[in-house]
Coordinates of C-alpha atoms in Angstrom, one line a residue:
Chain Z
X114 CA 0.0 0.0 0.0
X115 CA 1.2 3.0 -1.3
X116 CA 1.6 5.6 1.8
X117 CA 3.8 8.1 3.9
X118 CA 4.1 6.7 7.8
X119 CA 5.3 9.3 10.9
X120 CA 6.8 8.2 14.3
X121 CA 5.8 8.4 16.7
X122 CA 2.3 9.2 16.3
X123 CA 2.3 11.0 19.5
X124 CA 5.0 12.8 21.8
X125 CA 5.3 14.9 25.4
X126 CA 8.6 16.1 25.8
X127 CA 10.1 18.6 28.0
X128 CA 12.0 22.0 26.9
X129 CA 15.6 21.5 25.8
X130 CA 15.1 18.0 25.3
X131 CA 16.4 16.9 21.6
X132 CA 13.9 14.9 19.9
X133 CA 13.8 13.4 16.3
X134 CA 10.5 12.9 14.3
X135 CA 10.6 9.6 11.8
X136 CA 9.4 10.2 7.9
X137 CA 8.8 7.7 5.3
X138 CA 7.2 7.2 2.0
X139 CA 7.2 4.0 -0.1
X140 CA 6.3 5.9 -3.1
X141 CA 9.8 6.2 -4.5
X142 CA 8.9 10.6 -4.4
X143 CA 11.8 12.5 -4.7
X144 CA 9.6 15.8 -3.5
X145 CA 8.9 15.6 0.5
X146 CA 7.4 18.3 2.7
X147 CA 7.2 18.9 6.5
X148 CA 4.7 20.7 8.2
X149 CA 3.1 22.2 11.5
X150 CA -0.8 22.5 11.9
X151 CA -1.5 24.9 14.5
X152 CA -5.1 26.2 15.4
X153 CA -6.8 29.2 12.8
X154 CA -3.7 29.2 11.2
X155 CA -3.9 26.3 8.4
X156 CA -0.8 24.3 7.6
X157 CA 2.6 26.0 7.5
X158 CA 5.7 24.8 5.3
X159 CA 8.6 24.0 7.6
X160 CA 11.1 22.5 5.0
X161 CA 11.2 20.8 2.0
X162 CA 13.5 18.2 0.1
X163 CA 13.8 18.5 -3.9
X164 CA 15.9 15.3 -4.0
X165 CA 18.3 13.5 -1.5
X166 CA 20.7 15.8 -0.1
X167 CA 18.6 18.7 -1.6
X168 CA 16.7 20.4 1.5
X169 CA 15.4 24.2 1.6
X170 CA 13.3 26.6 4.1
X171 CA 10.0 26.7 4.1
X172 CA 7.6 30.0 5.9
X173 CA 8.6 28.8 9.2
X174 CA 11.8 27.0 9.8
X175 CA 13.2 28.5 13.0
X176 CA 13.9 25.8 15.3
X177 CA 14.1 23.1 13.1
X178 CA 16.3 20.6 11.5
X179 CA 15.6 18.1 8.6
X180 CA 18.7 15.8 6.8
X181 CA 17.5 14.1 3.3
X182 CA 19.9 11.1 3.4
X183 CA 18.1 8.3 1.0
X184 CA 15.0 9.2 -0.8
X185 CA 12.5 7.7 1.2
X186 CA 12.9 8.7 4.5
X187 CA 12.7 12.8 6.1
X188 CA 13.6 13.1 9.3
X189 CA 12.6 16.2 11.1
X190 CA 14.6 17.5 14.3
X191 CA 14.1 19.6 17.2
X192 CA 17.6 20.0 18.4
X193 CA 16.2 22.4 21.8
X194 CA 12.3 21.8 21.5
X195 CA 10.4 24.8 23.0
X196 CA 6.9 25.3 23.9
X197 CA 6.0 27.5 21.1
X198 CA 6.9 23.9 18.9
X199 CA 3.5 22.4 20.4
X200 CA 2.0 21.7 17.5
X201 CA 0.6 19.0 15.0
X202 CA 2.9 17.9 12.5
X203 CA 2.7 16.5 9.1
X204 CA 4.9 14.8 6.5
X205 CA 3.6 15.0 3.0
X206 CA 5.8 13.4 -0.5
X207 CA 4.6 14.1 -4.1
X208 CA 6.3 13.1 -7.5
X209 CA 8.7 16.0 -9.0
X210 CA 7.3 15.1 -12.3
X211 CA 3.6 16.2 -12.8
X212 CA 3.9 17.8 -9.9
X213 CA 0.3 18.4 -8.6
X214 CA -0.5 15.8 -5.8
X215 CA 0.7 15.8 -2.0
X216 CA 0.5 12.6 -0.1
X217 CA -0.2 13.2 3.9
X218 CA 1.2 10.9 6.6
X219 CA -0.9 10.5 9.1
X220 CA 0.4 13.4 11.9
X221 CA 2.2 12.9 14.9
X222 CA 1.2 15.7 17.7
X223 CA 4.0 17.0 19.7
X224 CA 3.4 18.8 23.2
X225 CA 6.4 20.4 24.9
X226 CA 6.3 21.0 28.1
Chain P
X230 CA 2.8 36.2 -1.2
X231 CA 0.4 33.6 -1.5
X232 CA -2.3 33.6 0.4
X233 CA -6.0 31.9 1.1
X234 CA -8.8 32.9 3.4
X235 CA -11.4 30.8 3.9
X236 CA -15.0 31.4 5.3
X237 CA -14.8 30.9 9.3
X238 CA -16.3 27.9 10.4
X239 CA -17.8 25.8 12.1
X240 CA -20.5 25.2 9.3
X241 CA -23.4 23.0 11.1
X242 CA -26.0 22.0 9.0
X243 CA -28.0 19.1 8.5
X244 CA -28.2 15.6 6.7
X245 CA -29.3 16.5 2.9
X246 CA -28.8 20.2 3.4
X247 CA -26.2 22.2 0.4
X248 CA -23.0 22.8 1.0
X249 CA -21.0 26.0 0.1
X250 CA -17.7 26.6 1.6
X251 CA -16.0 30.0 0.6
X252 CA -12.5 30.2 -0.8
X253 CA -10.7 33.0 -2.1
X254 CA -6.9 33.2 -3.0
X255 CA -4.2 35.8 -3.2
X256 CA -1.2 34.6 -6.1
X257 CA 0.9 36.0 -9.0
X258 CA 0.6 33.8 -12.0
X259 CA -1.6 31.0 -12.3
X260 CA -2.0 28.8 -9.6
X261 CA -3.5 25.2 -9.2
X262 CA -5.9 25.1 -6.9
X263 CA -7.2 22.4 -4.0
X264 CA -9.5 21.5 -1.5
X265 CA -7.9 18.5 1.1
X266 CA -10.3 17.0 3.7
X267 CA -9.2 16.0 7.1
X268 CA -11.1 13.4 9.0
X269 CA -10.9 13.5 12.9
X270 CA -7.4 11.8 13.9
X271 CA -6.2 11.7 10.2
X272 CA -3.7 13.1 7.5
X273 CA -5.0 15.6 4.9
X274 CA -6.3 13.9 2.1
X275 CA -6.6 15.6 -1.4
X276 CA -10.6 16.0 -2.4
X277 CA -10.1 17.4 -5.8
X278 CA -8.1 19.9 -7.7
X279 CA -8.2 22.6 -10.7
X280 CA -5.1 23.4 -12.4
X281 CA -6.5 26.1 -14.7
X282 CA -8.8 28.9 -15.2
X283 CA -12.6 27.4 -15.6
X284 CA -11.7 23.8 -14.7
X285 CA -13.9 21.8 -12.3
X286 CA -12.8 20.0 -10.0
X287 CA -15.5 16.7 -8.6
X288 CA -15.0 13.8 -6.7
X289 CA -17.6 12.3 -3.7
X290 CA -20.4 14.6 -5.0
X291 CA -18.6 17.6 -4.3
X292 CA -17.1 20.1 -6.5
X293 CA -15.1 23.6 -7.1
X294 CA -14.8 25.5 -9.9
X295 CA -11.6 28.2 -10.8
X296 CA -12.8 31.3 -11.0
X297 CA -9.6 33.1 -12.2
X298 CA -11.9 36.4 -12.3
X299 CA -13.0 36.4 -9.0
X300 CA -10.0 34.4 -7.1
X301 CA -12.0 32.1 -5.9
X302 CA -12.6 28.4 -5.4
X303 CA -15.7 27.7 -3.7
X304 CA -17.0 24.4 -2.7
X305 CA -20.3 22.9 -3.1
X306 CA -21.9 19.4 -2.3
X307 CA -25.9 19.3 -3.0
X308 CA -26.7 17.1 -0.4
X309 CA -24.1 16.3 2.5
X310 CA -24.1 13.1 4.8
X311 CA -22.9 13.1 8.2
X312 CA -19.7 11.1 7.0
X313 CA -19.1 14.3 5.5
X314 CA -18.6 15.8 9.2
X315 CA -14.4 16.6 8.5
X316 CA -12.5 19.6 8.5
X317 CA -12.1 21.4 5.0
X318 CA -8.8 23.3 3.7
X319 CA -8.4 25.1 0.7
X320 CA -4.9 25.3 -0.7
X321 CA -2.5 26.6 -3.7
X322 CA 0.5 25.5 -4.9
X323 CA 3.5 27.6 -5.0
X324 CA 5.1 26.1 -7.9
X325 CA 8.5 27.6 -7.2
X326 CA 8.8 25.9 -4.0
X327 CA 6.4 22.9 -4.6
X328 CA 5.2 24.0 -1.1
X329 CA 1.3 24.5 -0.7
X330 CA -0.5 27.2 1.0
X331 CA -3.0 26.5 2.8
X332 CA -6.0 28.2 4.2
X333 CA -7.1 28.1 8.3
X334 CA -9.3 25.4 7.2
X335 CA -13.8 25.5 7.7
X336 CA -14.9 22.4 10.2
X337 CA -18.0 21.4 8.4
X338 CA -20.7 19.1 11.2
X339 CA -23.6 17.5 9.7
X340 CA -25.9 16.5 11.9
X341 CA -28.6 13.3 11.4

């Protein structure tokens, strides 16, 4: 089954406290996406990957890490989490080609404490 | 930049009832256009899309029309179901960045 999976689904962490946030697609997408759903606000780019080894900013990056290392998998880290990070996060992968479709994982929600 | 504003939600209405949800957009160029669906305790999932002025997008009874004219992409369903009951974003694609921009999203209850 074609799909993007997120680990762990769900995480309470305390500030300062480096975490890492698992991304994979079995889709064989060279585009992936992170990220953060916070409330009246909609879903905000964090970063993005073109390729491996090809990563780039998104609207809202400050805080966070991401390392594309083999084309399936997008980790995202919070080196020194903070409570403004509380948030729900998504992973999403699409084909560079065609480019019109984003696949969603499923979310993992993050509360730092 | 980009931007999309969506009506304010929730939208409560009952089983059968019409469906409009209001989207406008903000872009340079020519945009594609979508509207994802999120089910409680799920991912985003892609309803339908328009990738140019005057296409219709359909799928699951609903649809959404580019209105290049009016910056808009509204969505309509004639008759909803509670299974419907989900929380509605409408998005563009920055085609520069591949990134999309999304709208705060509408919560859309149908009650029985």
């Amino acid at each position: 089954e074609a799909q993007v999976t997120q680990n762990p689904r769900y995480l309470i962490t305390v500030t300062g406290k480096k975490l890492t946030v698992t991304c994979s697609q079995n889709m064989n997408h060279e585009y992936m996406s992170w990220y953060r759903q916070d409330p009246g606000l909609g879903l905000r780019q964090i970063y993005y990957s073109m390729n491996v080894e090809v990563t780039d900013k998104g609207d809202v990056p400050e805080g966070y890490k991401v390392s594309r290392k083999e084309k399936r998998n997008f980790p995202l880290i919070l080196e020194s989490p903070s409570p403004n990070q509380t948030s729900l996060y998504f992973c999403a992968s699409s084909q560079e080609t065609g480019f019109r479709t984003q696949y969603f994982g499923p979310g993992t929600r993050l509360l730092v404490l | 930049g980009n931007s999309v504003t969506q009506m304010e939600g929730p939208v409560t209405l009952s089983e059968e009832a019409f469906l409009t949800i209001n989207c406008t957009y903000t872009a340079t160029g020519y945009p594609s256009l979508f509207w994802y669906v999120q089910y409680p305790g799920e991912g985003l999932q892609l309803l339908l899309k328009a990738t140019k002025a005057d296409d219709k997008g359909s799928n699951k009874g609903f649809e959404a029309t580019y209105r290049k004219e009016t910056t808009s992409f509204h969505l309509e369903k004639g008759s909803v179901q509670v299974s419907d009951s989900a929380v509605y974003f409408c998005a563009l694609l920055d085609t520069g960045r591949r990134a999309l921009t999304f709208g705060s999203g509408t919560r859309l209850q149908v009650q029985p």
